[in-house]
């Protein structure tokens, strides 16, 4: 075996900071009292602090500063703290109710001044006193280093991803064209319009309803199995995602294909399709 190769289930990159802190790109962001990290809440007692952000880091910093006697305000661009954990949301809302943290939802920082910042809420500008400002809105990942290590990001475009996207588009288009075959609209039916103008050229047991449902079920399974295998590699979500996809496969395969097409059709061939509306 190659001494430089190791088998493992996961790799943890312990490279210190996760990247460069994200910036607001506004005037005053480079002033000395603007920080992108809270090392310790001590030393800020009695000071007016404004925390910018709505993630876990911002909420934890705001609560910690408030616990140590700072007068804390928090500015967030959304209407609530949706990205944070339940524990952090519980803590921050407790501080808000107690009046130790003042929230400014749906707000944007317009400018940072030496002893204040200009906050825009809707069409109104507010001057918020601030001895210290903590901009905690995440960090940019070290893409150059990770690229050097040949580590790709989830949303990076590659040749493989491009061809998969094209193949997915073609598959969807063919399914749509197949469903329109026989409607005498050549462009919408292409390329199946080249075979003729009717389903009559196919064997009698092949009809539009069962064929379209079979193709759709096949697509769900073919796309679902790789997704299931991918989720099963994540221990924290393995059980939940496994049952989720099992339910999807059973619902689509049995209740939306086998049961209506092969069971209900035997009892009422003219109305079996109504079952799809119920499901």
Short mmCIF file of C-alpha atoms in Angstrom, two decimals:
data_model
loop_
_atom_site.label_atom_id
_atom_site.label_comp_id
_atom_site.label_asym_id
_atom_site.label_seq_id
_atom_site.Cartn_x
_atom_site.Cartn_y
_atom_site.Cartn_z
CA UNK A 1 0.00 0.00 0.00
CA UNK A 2 0.99 3.59 -0.61
CA UNK A 3 2.20 5.04 2.71
CA UNK A 4 0.81 8.44 1.74
CA UNK A 5 -2.76 7.18 1.28
CA UNK A 6 -5.18 6.57 4.14
CA UNK A 7 -8.73 5.27 4.13
CA UNK A 8 -11.20 7.29 6.22
CA UNK A 9 -14.86 8.21 6.48
CA UNK A 10 -14.31 11.96 6.76
CA UNK A 11 -11.55 14.57 6.72
CA UNK A 12 -11.51 17.52 9.13
CA UNK A 13 -9.49 20.55 8.02
CA UNK A 14 -8.14 22.18 11.18
CA UNK A 15 -6.52 25.14 9.48
CA UNK A 16 -7.42 27.84 11.97
CA UNK A 17 -9.75 30.56 10.70
CA UNK A 18 -12.35 29.38 8.24
CA UNK A 19 -11.55 32.27 5.94
CA UNK A 20 -11.59 36.02 5.66
CA UNK A 21 -14.51 37.68 7.48
CA UNK A 22 -17.31 38.89 5.25
CA UNK A 23 -17.51 42.65 4.98
CA UNK A 24 -20.39 45.09 4.70
CA UNK A 25 -18.45 47.18 2.16
CA UNK A 26 -19.61 50.47 3.63
CA UNK A 27 -17.89 53.64 4.83
CA UNK A 28 -16.32 53.36 8.27
CA UNK A 29 -15.91 49.60 8.30
CA UNK A 30 -12.14 49.96 8.78
CA UNK A 31 -12.39 52.08 11.93
CA UNK A 32 -10.55 50.78 15.01
CA UNK A 33 -13.71 50.08 17.01
CA UNK A 34 -15.14 47.74 14.33
CA UNK A 35 -14.42 44.06 14.97
CA UNK A 36 -15.15 40.78 13.21
CA UNK A 37 -14.62 38.52 16.20
CA UNK A 38 -15.40 38.57 19.92
CA UNK A 39 -12.51 37.10 21.86
CA UNK A 40 -13.97 37.67 25.33
CA UNK A 41 -16.89 39.75 26.65
CA UNK A 42 -14.91 41.17 29.58
CA UNK A 43 -13.84 44.78 29.17
CA UNK A 44 -17.03 45.90 27.46
CA UNK A 45 -19.06 46.48 30.66
CA UNK A 46 -21.23 49.58 30.42
CA UNK A 47 -20.36 50.24 26.77
CA UNK A 48 -22.82 50.69 23.94
CA UNK A 49 -22.34 47.73 21.60
CA UNK A 50 -23.94 47.09 18.22
CA UNK A 51 -23.76 43.55 16.83
CA UNK A 52 -24.47 43.11 13.12
CA UNK A 53 -25.66 39.68 12.02
CA UNK A 54 -28.27 37.03 12.74
CA UNK A 55 -26.37 33.75 12.82
CA UNK A 56 -25.12 31.76 15.77
CA UNK A 57 -21.91 33.80 16.16
CA UNK A 58 -23.79 37.10 16.26
CA UNK A 59 -26.41 35.85 18.74
CA UNK A 60 -23.85 34.23 21.03
CA UNK A 61 -21.76 37.43 21.05
CA UNK A 62 -24.79 39.63 21.77
CA UNK A 63 -25.97 37.42 24.65
CA UNK A 64 -22.47 37.11 26.11
CA UNK A 65 -21.88 40.87 26.00
CA UNK A 66 -25.30 41.53 27.56
CA UNK A 67 -24.56 39.01 30.34
CA UNK A 68 -21.40 40.98 31.17
CA UNK A 69 -23.15 44.33 31.51
CA UNK A 70 -22.85 45.84 28.02
CA UNK A 71 -25.70 47.82 26.45
CA UNK A 72 -26.27 45.70 23.35
CA UNK A 73 -28.19 46.36 20.13
CA UNK A 74 -28.35 43.84 17.29
CA UNK A 75 -29.05 44.62 13.65
CA UNK A 76 -30.26 41.93 11.26
CA UNK A 77 -31.50 42.22 7.69
CA UNK A 78 -34.34 39.70 8.12
CA UNK A 79 -37.50 39.77 10.22
CA UNK A 80 -36.30 37.12 12.67
CA UNK A 81 -33.35 34.93 13.62
CA UNK A 82 -34.10 32.00 11.31
CA UNK A 83 -30.56 30.68 10.79
CA UNK A 84 -29.56 30.22 14.43
CA UNK A 85 -30.03 27.17 16.64
CA UNK A 86 -33.04 26.87 18.92
CA UNK A 87 -30.86 27.33 22.01
CA UNK A 88 -29.35 30.58 20.72
CA UNK A 89 -32.74 31.90 19.60
CA UNK A 90 -34.16 31.14 23.04
CA UNK A 91 -31.29 33.06 24.71
CA UNK A 92 -31.50 36.11 22.45
CA UNK A 93 -35.29 36.41 22.74
CA UNK A 94 -34.96 36.13 26.52
CA UNK A 95 -32.54 39.07 26.51
CA UNK A 96 -34.88 41.02 24.22
CA UNK A 97 -37.79 40.44 26.58
CA UNK A 98 -35.64 41.50 29.54
CA UNK A 99 -34.60 44.66 27.69
CA UNK A 100 -30.87 43.87 27.80
CA UNK A 101 -30.67 43.53 23.99
CA UNK A 102 -32.40 45.92 21.57
CA UNK A 103 -33.22 44.32 18.21
CA UNK A 104 -33.36 46.10 14.85
CA UNK A 105 -34.96 43.66 12.42
CA UNK A 106 -35.18 44.21 8.65
CA UNK A 107 -32.34 46.72 8.91
CA UNK A 108 -29.18 47.48 6.97
CA UNK A 109 -26.07 49.30 8.20
CA UNK A 110 -25.65 52.33 5.98
CA UNK A 111 -22.46 53.81 7.48
CA UNK A 112 -20.27 53.43 10.57
CA UNK A 113 -19.18 56.60 12.36
CA UNK A 114 -16.56 56.98 15.16
CA UNK A 115 -19.21 56.91 17.92
CA UNK A 116 -22.33 55.66 16.14
CA UNK A 117 -23.65 53.91 13.06
CA UNK A 118 -26.34 54.84 10.58
CA UNK A 119 -28.99 52.15 10.36
CA UNK A 120 -31.57 51.99 7.59
CA UNK A 121 -34.90 50.41 8.50
CA UNK A 122 -37.22 50.63 5.54
CA UNK A 123 -37.05 54.21 4.25
CA UNK A 124 -35.95 55.62 7.62
CA UNK A 125 -32.37 56.26 8.76
CA UNK A 126 -31.55 55.94 12.46
CA UNK A 127 -28.45 57.08 14.32
CA UNK A 128 -27.50 54.34 16.82
CA UNK A 129 -24.83 55.24 19.43
CA UNK A 130 -22.00 52.69 19.43
CA UNK A 131 -18.73 52.53 21.34
CA UNK A 132 -17.91 49.21 19.67
CA UNK A 133 -19.31 47.45 16.59
CA UNK A 134 -19.11 43.71 15.94
CA UNK A 135 -19.77 42.70 12.34
CA UNK A 136 -20.42 38.95 12.61
CA UNK A 137 -21.88 37.96 9.25
CA UNK A 138 -19.77 34.92 8.49
CA UNK A 139 -16.52 34.41 6.63
CA UNK A 140 -15.37 33.73 3.11
CA UNK A 141 -13.86 30.24 2.82
CA UNK A 142 -10.16 29.95 1.88
CA UNK A 143 -10.92 28.94 -1.68
CA UNK A 144 -7.36 29.33 -2.94
CA UNK A 145 -5.98 26.91 -0.35
CA UNK A 146 -8.80 24.40 -0.79
CA UNK A 147 -8.45 24.57 -4.56
CA UNK A 148 -4.73 23.82 -4.17
CA UNK A 149 -5.72 20.75 -2.11
CA UNK A 150 -8.12 19.75 -4.92
CA UNK A 151 -11.12 20.14 -2.61
CA UNK A 152 -14.24 21.25 -4.47
CA UNK A 153 -17.13 23.25 -3.10
CA UNK A 154 -20.70 22.02 -3.23
CA UNK A 155 -21.84 24.55 -5.84
CA UNK A 156 -18.68 24.74 -7.93
CA UNK A 157 -19.26 24.26 -11.65
CA UNK A 158 -17.38 21.37 -13.23
CA UNK A 159 -17.60 19.69 -16.64
CA UNK A 160 -19.33 16.73 -15.02
CA UNK A 161 -21.90 18.97 -13.31
CA UNK A 162 -22.55 20.79 -16.61
CA UNK A 163 -23.19 17.56 -18.51
CA UNK A 164 -25.43 16.24 -15.71
CA UNK A 165 -27.46 19.45 -15.90
CA UNK A 166 -27.77 19.11 -19.69
CA UNK A 167 -28.74 15.43 -19.38
CA UNK A 168 -31.37 16.32 -16.76
CA UNK A 169 -32.80 19.02 -19.02
CA UNK A 170 -32.96 16.64 -21.99
CA UNK A 171 -34.62 13.95 -19.84
CA UNK A 172 -37.30 16.37 -18.65
CA UNK A 173 -37.86 17.64 -22.18
CA UNK A 174 -38.23 14.10 -23.56
CA UNK A 175 -40.71 13.25 -20.83
CA UNK A 176 -42.73 16.37 -21.66
CA UNK A 177 -42.57 15.68 -25.42
CA UNK A 178 -43.58 12.07 -24.86
CA UNK A 179 -46.63 13.14 -22.86
CA UNK A 180 -47.74 15.37 -25.77
CA UNK A 181 -47.27 12.70 -28.44
CA UNK A 182 -50.35 12.45 -30.62
CA UNK A 183 -51.62 15.99 -29.95
CA UNK A 184 -50.75 17.07 -33.51
CA UNK A 185 -48.37 19.77 -32.25
CA UNK A 186 -45.11 18.74 -33.91
CA UNK A 187 -42.74 21.10 -32.07
CA UNK A 188 -44.02 20.14 -28.62
CA UNK A 189 -43.89 16.42 -29.50
CA UNK A 190 -40.37 16.39 -30.95
CA UNK A 191 -38.63 13.92 -31.34
CA UNK A 192 -41.53 11.48 -30.79
CA UNK A 193 -43.48 13.15 -33.60
CA UNK A 194 -41.00 11.53 -35.99
CA UNK A 195 -42.45 8.11 -35.09
CA UNK A 196 -45.98 8.97 -36.19
CA UNK A 197 -49.01 10.83 -35.02
CA UNK A 198 -50.64 8.33 -32.70
CA UNK A 199 -50.08 5.88 -29.86
CA UNK A 200 -51.77 3.36 -32.12
CA UNK A 201 -48.45 2.35 -33.65
CA UNK A 202 -47.43 0.90 -30.27
CA UNK A 203 -48.65 -2.42 -28.83
CA UNK A 204 -52.09 -2.28 -27.22
CA UNK A 205 -50.85 -2.76 -23.64
CA UNK A 206 -48.78 0.43 -23.96
CA UNK A 207 -51.07 3.40 -23.37
CA UNK A 208 -50.36 7.05 -22.48
CA UNK A 209 -51.41 6.82 -18.82
CA UNK A 210 -49.42 3.79 -17.73
CA UNK A 211 -46.38 4.74 -19.80
CA UNK A 212 -46.15 8.28 -18.48
CA UNK A 213 -46.62 7.10 -14.90
CA UNK A 214 -43.98 4.40 -15.34
CA UNK A 215 -41.47 6.88 -16.77
CA UNK A 216 -42.11 9.35 -13.96
CA UNK A 217 -41.73 6.61 -11.34
CA UNK A 218 -38.49 5.50 -12.99
CA UNK A 219 -37.15 9.06 -12.88
CA UNK A 220 -38.01 9.39 -9.17
CA UNK A 221 -36.17 6.15 -8.39
CA UNK A 222 -33.13 6.87 -10.58
CA UNK A 223 -32.65 10.32 -9.06
CA UNK A 224 -33.68 9.25 -5.57
CA UNK A 225 -31.28 6.36 -5.05
CA UNK A 226 -28.07 8.47 -5.52
CA UNK A 227 -29.54 11.12 -3.21
CA UNK A 228 -30.35 8.45 -0.60
CA UNK A 229 -26.83 7.01 -0.76
CA UNK A 230 -25.37 10.49 -0.42
CA UNK A 231 -27.44 11.30 2.67
CA UNK A 232 -26.59 7.95 4.25
CA UNK A 233 -22.95 9.05 4.33
CA UNK A 234 -23.92 11.72 6.89
CA UNK A 235 -24.41 9.94 10.26
CA UNK A 236 -26.38 12.78 11.83
CA UNK A 237 -29.11 12.62 9.17
CA UNK A 238 -28.77 9.00 8.09
CA UNK A 239 -31.88 7.56 9.76
CA UNK A 240 -34.19 10.49 8.97
CA UNK A 241 -33.19 10.70 5.30
CA UNK A 242 -33.35 6.92 4.85
CA UNK A 243 -36.96 6.80 6.01
CA UNK A 244 -37.76 9.92 4.03
CA UNK A 245 -36.67 8.35 0.74
CA UNK A 246 -38.30 5.01 1.58
CA UNK A 247 -41.61 6.85 2.01
CA UNK A 248 -41.06 8.68 -1.31
CA UNK A 249 -40.31 5.42 -3.15
CA UNK A 250 -43.31 3.60 -1.66
CA UNK A 251 -45.67 6.52 -2.31
CA UNK A 252 -44.58 6.94 -5.92
CA UNK A 253 -44.02 3.29 -6.77
CA UNK A 254 -47.10 1.75 -5.11
CA UNK A 255 -49.73 4.42 -4.43
CA UNK A 256 -49.05 6.46 -7.59
CA UNK A 257 -48.30 3.60 -10.00
CA UNK A 258 -48.99 -0.01 -9.07
CA UNK A 259 -52.21 0.48 -7.04
CA UNK A 260 -54.11 2.75 -9.46
CA UNK A 261 -52.81 1.22 -12.71
CA UNK A 262 -53.01 -2.47 -11.81
CA UNK A 263 -55.56 -2.70 -8.96
CA UNK A 264 -58.13 0.08 -9.22
CA UNK A 265 -58.26 -0.21 -13.00
CA UNK A 266 -59.64 -3.75 -12.62
CA UNK A 267 -62.65 -2.45 -10.69
CA UNK A 268 -63.39 0.79 -12.53
CA UNK A 269 -61.41 1.31 -15.73
CA UNK A 270 -63.07 4.66 -16.47
CA UNK A 271 -62.59 6.36 -13.11
CA UNK A 272 -59.41 4.85 -11.61
CA UNK A 273 -57.45 7.95 -12.54
CA UNK A 274 -59.39 9.99 -9.96
CA UNK A 275 -57.26 8.32 -7.29
CA UNK A 276 -54.31 10.49 -8.35
CA UNK A 277 -56.22 13.62 -7.30
CA UNK A 278 -56.88 12.09 -3.87
CA UNK A 279 -53.22 11.26 -3.28
#
